[in-house]
PDB file of C-alpha atoms in Angstrom:
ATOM      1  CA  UNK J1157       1.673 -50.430  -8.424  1.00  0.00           C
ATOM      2  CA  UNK J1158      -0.532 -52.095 -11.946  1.00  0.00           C
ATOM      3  CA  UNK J1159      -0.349 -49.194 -14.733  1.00  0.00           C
ATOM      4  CA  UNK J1160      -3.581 -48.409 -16.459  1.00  0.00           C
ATOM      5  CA  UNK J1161      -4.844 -51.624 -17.924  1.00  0.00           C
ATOM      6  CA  UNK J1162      -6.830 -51.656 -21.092  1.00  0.00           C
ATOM      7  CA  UNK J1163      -8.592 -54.855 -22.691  1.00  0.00           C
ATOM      8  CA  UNK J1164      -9.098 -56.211 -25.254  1.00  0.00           C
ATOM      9  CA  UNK J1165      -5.581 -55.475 -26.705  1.00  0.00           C
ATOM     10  CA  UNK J1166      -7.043 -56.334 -30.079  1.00  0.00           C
ATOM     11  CA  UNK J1167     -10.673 -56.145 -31.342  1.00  0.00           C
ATOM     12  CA  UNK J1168     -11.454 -56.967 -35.124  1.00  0.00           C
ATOM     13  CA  UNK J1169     -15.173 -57.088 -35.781  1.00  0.00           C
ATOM     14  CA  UNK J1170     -17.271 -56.029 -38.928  1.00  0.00           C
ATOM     15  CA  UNK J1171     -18.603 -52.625 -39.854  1.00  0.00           C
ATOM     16  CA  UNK J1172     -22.110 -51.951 -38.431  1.00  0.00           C
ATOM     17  CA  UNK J1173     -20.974 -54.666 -34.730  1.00  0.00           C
ATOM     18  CA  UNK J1174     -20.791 -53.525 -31.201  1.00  0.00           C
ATOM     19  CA  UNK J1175     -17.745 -53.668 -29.510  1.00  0.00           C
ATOM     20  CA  UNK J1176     -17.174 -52.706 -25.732  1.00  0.00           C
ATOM     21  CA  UNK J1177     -13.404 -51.403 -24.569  1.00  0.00           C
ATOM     22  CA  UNK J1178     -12.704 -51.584 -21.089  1.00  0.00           C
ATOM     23  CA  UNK J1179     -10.259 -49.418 -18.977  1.00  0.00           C
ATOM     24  CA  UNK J1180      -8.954 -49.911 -15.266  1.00  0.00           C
ATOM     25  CA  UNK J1181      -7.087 -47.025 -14.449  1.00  0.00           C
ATOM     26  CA  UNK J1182      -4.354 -47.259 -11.559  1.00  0.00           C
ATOM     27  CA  UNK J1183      -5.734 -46.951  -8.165  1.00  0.00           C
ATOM     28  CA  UNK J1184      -6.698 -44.132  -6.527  1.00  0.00           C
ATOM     29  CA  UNK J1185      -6.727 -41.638  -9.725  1.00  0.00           C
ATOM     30  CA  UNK J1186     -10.064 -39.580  -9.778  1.00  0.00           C
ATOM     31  CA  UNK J1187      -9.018 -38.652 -13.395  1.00  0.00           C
ATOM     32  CA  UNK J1188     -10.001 -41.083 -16.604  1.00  0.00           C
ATOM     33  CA  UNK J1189      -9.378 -40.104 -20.132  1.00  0.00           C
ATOM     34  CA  UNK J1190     -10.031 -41.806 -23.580  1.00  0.00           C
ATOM     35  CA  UNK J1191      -7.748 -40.973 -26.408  1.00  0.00           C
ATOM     36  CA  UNK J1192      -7.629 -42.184 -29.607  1.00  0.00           C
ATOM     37  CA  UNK J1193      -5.694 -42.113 -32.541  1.00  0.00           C
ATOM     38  CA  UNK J1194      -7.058 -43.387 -35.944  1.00  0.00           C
ATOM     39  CA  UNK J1195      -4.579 -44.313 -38.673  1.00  0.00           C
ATOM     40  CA  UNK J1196      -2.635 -41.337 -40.076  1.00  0.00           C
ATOM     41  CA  UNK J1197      -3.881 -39.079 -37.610  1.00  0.00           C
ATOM     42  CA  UNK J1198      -3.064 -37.020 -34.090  1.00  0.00           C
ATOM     43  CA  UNK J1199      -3.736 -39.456 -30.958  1.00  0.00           C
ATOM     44  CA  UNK J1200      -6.740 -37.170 -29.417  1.00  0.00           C
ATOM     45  CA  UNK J1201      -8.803 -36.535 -27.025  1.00  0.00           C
ATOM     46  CA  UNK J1202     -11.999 -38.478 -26.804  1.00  0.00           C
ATOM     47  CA  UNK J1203     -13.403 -37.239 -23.068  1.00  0.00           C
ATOM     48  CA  UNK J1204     -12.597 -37.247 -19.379  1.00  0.00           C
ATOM     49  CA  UNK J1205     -14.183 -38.918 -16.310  1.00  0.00           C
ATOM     50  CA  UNK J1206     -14.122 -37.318 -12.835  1.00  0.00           C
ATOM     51  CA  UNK J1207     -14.364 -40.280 -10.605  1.00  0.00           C
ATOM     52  CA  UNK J1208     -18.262 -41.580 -12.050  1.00  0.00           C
ATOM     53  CA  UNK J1209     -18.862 -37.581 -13.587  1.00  0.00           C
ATOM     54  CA  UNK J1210     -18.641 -37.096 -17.017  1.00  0.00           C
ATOM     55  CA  UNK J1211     -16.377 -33.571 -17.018  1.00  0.00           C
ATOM     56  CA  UNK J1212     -15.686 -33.375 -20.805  1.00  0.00           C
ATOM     57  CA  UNK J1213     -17.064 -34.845 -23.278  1.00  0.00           C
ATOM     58  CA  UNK J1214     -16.187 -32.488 -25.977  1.00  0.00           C
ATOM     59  CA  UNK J1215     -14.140 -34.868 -28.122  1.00  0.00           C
ATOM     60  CA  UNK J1216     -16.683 -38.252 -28.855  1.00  0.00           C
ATOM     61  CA  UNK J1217     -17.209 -38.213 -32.311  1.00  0.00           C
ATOM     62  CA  UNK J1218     -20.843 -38.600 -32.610  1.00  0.00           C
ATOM     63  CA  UNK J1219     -23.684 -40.422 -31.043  1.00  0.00           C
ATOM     64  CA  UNK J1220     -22.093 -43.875 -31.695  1.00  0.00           C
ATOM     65  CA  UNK J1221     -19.491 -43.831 -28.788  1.00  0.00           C
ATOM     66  CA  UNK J1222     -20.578 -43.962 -25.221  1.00  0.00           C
ATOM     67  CA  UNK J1223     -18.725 -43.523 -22.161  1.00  0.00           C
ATOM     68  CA  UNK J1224     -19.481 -44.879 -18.958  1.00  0.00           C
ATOM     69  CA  UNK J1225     -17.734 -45.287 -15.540  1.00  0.00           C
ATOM     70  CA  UNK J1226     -19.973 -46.632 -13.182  1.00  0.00           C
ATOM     71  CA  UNK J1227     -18.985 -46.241  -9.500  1.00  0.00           C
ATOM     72  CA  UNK J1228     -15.786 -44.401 -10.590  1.00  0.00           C
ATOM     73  CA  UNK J1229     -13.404 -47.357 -10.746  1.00  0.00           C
ATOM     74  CA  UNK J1230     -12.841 -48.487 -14.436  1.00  0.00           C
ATOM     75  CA  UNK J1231     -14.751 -47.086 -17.369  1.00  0.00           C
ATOM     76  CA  UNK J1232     -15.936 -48.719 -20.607  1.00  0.00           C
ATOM     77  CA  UNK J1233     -15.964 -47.396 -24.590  1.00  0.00           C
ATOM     78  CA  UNK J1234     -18.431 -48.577 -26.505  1.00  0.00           C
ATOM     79  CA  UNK J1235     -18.843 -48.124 -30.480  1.00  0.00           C
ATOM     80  CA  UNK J1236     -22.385 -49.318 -31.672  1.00  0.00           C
ATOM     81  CA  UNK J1237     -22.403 -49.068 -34.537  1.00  0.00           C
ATOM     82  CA  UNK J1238     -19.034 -49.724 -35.712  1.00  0.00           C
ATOM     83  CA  UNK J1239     -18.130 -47.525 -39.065  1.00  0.00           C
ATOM     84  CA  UNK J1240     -14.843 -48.258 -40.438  1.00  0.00           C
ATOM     85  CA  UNK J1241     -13.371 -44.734 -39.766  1.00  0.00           C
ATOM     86  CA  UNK J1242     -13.593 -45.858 -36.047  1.00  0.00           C
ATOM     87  CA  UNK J1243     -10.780 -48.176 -36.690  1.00  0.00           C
ATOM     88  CA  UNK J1244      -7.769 -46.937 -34.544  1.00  0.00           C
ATOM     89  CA  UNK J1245      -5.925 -47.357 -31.274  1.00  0.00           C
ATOM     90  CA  UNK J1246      -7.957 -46.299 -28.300  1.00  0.00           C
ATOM     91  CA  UNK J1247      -5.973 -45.178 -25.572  1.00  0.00           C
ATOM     92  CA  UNK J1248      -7.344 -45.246 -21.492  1.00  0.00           C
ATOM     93  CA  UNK J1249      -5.592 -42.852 -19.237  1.00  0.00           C
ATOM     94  CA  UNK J1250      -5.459 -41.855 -15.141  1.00  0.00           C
ATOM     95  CA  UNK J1251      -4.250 -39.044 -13.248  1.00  0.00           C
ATOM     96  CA  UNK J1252      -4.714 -38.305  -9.323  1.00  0.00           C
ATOM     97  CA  UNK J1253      -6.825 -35.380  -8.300  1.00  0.00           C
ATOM     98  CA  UNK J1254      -3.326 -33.209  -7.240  1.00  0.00           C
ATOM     99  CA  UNK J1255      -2.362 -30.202  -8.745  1.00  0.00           C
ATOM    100  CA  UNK J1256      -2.194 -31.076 -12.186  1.00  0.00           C
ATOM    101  CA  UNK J1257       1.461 -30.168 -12.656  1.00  0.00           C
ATOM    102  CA  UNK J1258       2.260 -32.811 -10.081  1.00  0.00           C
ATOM    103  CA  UNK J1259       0.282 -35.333 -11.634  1.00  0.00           C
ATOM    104  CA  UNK J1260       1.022 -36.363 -15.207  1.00  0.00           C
ATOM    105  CA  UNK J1261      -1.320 -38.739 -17.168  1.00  0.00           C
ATOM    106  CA  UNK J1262      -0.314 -42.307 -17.207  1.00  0.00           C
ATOM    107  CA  UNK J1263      -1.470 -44.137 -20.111  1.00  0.00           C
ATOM    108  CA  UNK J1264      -2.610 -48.330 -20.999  1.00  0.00           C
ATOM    109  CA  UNK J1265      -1.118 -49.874 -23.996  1.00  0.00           C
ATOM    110  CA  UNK J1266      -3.881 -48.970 -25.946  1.00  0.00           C
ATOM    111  CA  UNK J1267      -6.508 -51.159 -27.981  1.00  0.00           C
ATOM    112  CA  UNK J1268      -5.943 -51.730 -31.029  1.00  0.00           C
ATOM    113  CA  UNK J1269      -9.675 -51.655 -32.855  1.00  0.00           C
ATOM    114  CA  UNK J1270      -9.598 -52.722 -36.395  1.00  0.00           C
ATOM    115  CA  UNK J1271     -13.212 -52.802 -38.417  1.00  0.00           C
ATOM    116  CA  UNK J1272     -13.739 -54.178 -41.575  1.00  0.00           C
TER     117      UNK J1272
ATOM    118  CA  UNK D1166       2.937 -51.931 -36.049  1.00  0.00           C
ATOM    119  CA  UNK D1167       0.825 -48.852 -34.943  1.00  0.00           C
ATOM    120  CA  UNK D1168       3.165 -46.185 -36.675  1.00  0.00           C
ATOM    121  CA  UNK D1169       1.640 -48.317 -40.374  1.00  0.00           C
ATOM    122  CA  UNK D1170       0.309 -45.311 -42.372  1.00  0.00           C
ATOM    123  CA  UNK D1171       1.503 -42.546 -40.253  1.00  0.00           C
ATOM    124  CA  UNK D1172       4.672 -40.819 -41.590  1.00  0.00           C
ATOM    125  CA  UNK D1173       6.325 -39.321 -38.879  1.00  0.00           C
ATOM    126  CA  UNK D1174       9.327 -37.532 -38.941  1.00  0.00           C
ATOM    127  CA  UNK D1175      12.368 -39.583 -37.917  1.00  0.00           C
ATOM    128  CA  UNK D1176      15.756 -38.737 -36.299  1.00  0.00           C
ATOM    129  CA  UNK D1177      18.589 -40.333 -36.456  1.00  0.00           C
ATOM    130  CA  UNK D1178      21.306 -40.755 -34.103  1.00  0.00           C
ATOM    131  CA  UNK D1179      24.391 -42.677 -32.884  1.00  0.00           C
ATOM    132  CA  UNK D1180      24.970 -43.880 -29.793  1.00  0.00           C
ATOM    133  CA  UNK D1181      26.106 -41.726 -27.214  1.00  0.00           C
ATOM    134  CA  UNK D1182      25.146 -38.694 -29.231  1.00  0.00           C
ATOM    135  CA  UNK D1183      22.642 -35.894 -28.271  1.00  0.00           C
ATOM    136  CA  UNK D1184      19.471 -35.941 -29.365  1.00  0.00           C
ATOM    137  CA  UNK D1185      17.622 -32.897 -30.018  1.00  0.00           C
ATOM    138  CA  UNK D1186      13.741 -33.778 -30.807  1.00  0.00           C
ATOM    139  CA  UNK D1187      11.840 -30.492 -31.609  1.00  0.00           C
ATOM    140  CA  UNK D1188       7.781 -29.536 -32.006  1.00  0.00           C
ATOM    141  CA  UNK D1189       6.150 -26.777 -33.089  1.00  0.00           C
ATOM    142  CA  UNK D1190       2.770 -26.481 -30.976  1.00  0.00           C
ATOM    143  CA  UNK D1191      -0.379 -25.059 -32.298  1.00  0.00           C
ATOM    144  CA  UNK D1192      -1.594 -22.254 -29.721  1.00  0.00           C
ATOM    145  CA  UNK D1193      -0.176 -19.138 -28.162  1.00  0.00           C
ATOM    146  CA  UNK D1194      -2.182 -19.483 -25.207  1.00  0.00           C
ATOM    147  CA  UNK D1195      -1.155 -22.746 -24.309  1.00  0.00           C
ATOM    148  CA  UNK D1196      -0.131 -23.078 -20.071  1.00  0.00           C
ATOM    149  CA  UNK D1197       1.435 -26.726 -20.135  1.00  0.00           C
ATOM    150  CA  UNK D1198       3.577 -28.884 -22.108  1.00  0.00           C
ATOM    151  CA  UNK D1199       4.501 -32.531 -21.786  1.00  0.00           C
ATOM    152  CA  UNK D1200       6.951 -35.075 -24.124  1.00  0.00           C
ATOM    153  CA  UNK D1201       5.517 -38.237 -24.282  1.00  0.00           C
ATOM    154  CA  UNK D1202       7.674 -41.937 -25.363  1.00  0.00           C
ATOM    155  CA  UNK D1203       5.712 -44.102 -26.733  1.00  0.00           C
ATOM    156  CA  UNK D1204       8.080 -47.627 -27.550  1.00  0.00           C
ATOM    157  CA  UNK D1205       6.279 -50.148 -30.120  1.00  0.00           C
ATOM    158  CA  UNK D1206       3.306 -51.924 -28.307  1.00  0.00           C
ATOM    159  CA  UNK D1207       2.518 -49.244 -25.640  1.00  0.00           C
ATOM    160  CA  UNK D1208       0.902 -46.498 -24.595  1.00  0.00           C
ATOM    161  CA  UNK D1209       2.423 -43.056 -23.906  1.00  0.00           C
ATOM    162  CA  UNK D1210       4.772 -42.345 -21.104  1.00  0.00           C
ATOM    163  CA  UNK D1211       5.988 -39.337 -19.458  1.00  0.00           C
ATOM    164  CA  UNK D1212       8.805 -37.575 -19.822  1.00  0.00           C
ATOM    165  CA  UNK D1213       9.294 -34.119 -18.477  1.00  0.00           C
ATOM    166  CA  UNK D1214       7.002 -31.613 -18.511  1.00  0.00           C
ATOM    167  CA  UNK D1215       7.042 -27.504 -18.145  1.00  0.00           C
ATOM    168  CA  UNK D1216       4.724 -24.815 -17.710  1.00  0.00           C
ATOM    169  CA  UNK D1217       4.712 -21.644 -19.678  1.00  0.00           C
ATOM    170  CA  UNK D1218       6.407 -19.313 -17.061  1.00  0.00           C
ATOM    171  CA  UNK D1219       9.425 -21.555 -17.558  1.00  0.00           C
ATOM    172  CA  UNK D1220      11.888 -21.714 -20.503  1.00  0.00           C
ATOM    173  CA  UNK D1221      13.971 -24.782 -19.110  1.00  0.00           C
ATOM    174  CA  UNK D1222      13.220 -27.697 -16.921  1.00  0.00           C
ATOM    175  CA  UNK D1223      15.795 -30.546 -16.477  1.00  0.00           C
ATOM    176  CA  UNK D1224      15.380 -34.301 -15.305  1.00  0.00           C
ATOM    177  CA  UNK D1225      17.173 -37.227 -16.112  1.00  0.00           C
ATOM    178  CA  UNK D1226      19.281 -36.970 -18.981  1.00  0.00           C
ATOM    179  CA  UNK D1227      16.527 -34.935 -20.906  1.00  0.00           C
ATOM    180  CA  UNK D1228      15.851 -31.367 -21.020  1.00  0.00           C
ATOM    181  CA  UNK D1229      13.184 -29.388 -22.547  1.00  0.00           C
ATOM    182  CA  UNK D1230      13.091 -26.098 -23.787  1.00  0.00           C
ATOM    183  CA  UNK D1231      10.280 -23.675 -24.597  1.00  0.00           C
ATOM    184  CA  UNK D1232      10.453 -20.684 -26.536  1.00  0.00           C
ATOM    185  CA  UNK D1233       6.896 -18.958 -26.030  1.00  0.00           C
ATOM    186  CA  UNK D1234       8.005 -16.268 -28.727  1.00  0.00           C
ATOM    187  CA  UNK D1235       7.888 -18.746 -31.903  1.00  0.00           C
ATOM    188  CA  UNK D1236       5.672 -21.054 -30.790  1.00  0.00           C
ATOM    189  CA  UNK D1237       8.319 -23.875 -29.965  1.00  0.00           C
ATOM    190  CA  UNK D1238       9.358 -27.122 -27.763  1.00  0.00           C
ATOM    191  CA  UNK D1239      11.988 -29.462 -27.860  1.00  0.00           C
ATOM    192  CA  UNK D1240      13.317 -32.311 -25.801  1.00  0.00           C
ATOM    193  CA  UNK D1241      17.284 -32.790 -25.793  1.00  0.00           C
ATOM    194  CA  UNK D1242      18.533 -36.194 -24.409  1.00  0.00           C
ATOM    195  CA  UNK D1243      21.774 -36.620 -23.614  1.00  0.00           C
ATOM    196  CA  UNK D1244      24.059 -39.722 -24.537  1.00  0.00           C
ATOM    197  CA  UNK D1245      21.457 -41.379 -26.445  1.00  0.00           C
ATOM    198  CA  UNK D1246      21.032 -45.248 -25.258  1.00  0.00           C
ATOM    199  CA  UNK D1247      19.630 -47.693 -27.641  1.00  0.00           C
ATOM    200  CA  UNK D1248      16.710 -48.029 -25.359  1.00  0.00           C
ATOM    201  CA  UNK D1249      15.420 -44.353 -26.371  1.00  0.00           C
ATOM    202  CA  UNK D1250      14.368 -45.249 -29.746  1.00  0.00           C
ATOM    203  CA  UNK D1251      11.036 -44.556 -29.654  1.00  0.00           C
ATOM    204  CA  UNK D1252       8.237 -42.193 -31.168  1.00  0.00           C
ATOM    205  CA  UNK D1253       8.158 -38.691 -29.374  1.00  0.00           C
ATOM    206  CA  UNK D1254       5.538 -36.838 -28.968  1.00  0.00           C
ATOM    207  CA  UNK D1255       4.849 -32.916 -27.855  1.00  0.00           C
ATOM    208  CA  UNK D1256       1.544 -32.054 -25.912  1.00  0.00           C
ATOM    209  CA  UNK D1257      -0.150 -29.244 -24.779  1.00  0.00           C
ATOM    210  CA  UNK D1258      -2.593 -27.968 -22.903  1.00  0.00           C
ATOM    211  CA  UNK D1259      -4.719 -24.579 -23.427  1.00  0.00           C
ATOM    212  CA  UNK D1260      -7.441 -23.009 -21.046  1.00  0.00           C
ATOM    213  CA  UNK D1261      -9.896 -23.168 -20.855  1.00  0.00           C
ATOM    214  CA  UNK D1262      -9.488 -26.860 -20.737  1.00  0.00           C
ATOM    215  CA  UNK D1263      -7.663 -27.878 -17.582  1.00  0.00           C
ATOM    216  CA  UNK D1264      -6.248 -31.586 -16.244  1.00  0.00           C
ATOM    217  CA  UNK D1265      -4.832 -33.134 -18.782  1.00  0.00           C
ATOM    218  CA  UNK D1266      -7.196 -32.769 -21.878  1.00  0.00           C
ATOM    219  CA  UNK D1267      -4.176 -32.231 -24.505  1.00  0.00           C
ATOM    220  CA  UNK D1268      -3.794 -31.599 -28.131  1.00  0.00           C
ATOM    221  CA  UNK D1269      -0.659 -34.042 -29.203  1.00  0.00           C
ATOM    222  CA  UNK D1270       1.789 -33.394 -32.022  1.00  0.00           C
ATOM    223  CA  UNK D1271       2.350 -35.655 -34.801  1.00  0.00           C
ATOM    224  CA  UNK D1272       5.120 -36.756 -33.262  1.00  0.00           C
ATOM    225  CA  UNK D1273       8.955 -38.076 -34.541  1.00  0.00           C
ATOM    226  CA  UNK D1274      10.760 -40.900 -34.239  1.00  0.00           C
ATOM    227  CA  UNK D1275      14.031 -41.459 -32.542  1.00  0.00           C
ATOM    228  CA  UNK D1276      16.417 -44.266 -34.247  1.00  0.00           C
ATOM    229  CA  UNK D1277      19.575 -44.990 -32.386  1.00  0.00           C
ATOM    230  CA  UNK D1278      22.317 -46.617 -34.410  1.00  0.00           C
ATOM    231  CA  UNK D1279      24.778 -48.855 -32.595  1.00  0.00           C
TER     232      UNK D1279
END
């Protein structure tokens, strides 16, 4: 089956641009999570999707990051405006809706979001 | 690579050795624990996981241990391959949040020396 696919890999853009991250989780999982980790930090946890239902948001940073997941397939990140303390590696998970011992969270390769 | 201006621990081993990767998680009430590889390039994979009525859970050449009483984890591979040199990382999960909404450790890295 495709893993979690995240694009762009690589984003550079200038302090006060927009940039959009995209996330297609593997098929079937109910469960979508952002992550992040910016440089010298823990990766953490950004929010989590319940197939098109936002069920935590608890970890977005402030008003500049907004989650969406229209139709509950893949979900989108977007920083407006970009500060350079967002620069980091975003991570996209997936999990299925099983007991949640049984199903671990498979993660993308990340995008790597640099601002300058 | 993504590990530039993040010290992390590291471990080094020889090949064919044990490896014995420990963490020291944040909170008492914690219900779930998961080690996570994460090779240059990539996202986090799964490893093994436990829950907190365990001490011991086995899979593949890895085994991880959890000592409730001091607050501690650690992931023991056996006959370490050159292919496990990676950064590990510890996560947990405490209630009330449930799925998979986890606080990760720093994390350490694994070298293994030919």
């Amino acid at each position: 089956e495709a893993g979690v696919t995240q694009f762009p890999s690589h984003s550079v853009i200038e302090k006060g641009q927009t940039v959009t991250l995209r996330c297609d989780p593997i098929s079937g999982h109910d469960n979508l999570y952002w992550y992040r980790r910016v440089m010298g930090k823990e990766i953490k946890f950004l929010l989590h999707f319940v197939k098109e239902s936002k069920q935590d948001e608890s970890g977005m940073p402030n008003n500049r990051f907004l989650a969406e997941r229209t139709g509950g397939t893949y979900s989108t990140l977007k920083v407006q405006p970009a500060e350079l303390e967002d620069s980091g590696v975003y991570f996209c998970a997936s999990s299925w809706s099983g007991t949640v011992y049984n199903s671990p969270l498979h993660f993308g390769n990340g995008t790597r979001l640099t601002v300058t | 690579g993504e590990s530039v201006g993040l010290h992390l621990p590291t471990l080094s081993v020889q090949e064919g050795d044990n490896s014995i990767i420990n963490c020291a998680y944040s909170n008492s009430a914690s219900d779930y624990f998961i080690w996570y590889k994460q090779e240059s390039g990539k996202g986090p994979q799964f490893i093994i996981d436990i829950r907190s009525n365990m001490d011991k859970r086995q899979g593949q050449r890895v085994t991880v241990l959890l000592n409730k009483t001091v607050k501690h984890l650690s992931l023991q591979i056996a006959a370490t391959q050159p292919g496990d040199s990676a950064v590990y990382f510890c996560a947990e999960r405490t209630p009330p949040g449930g799925g998979n909404k986890l606080t990760f450790g720093t994390g350490t890295q694994l070298k293994v020396e030919l």
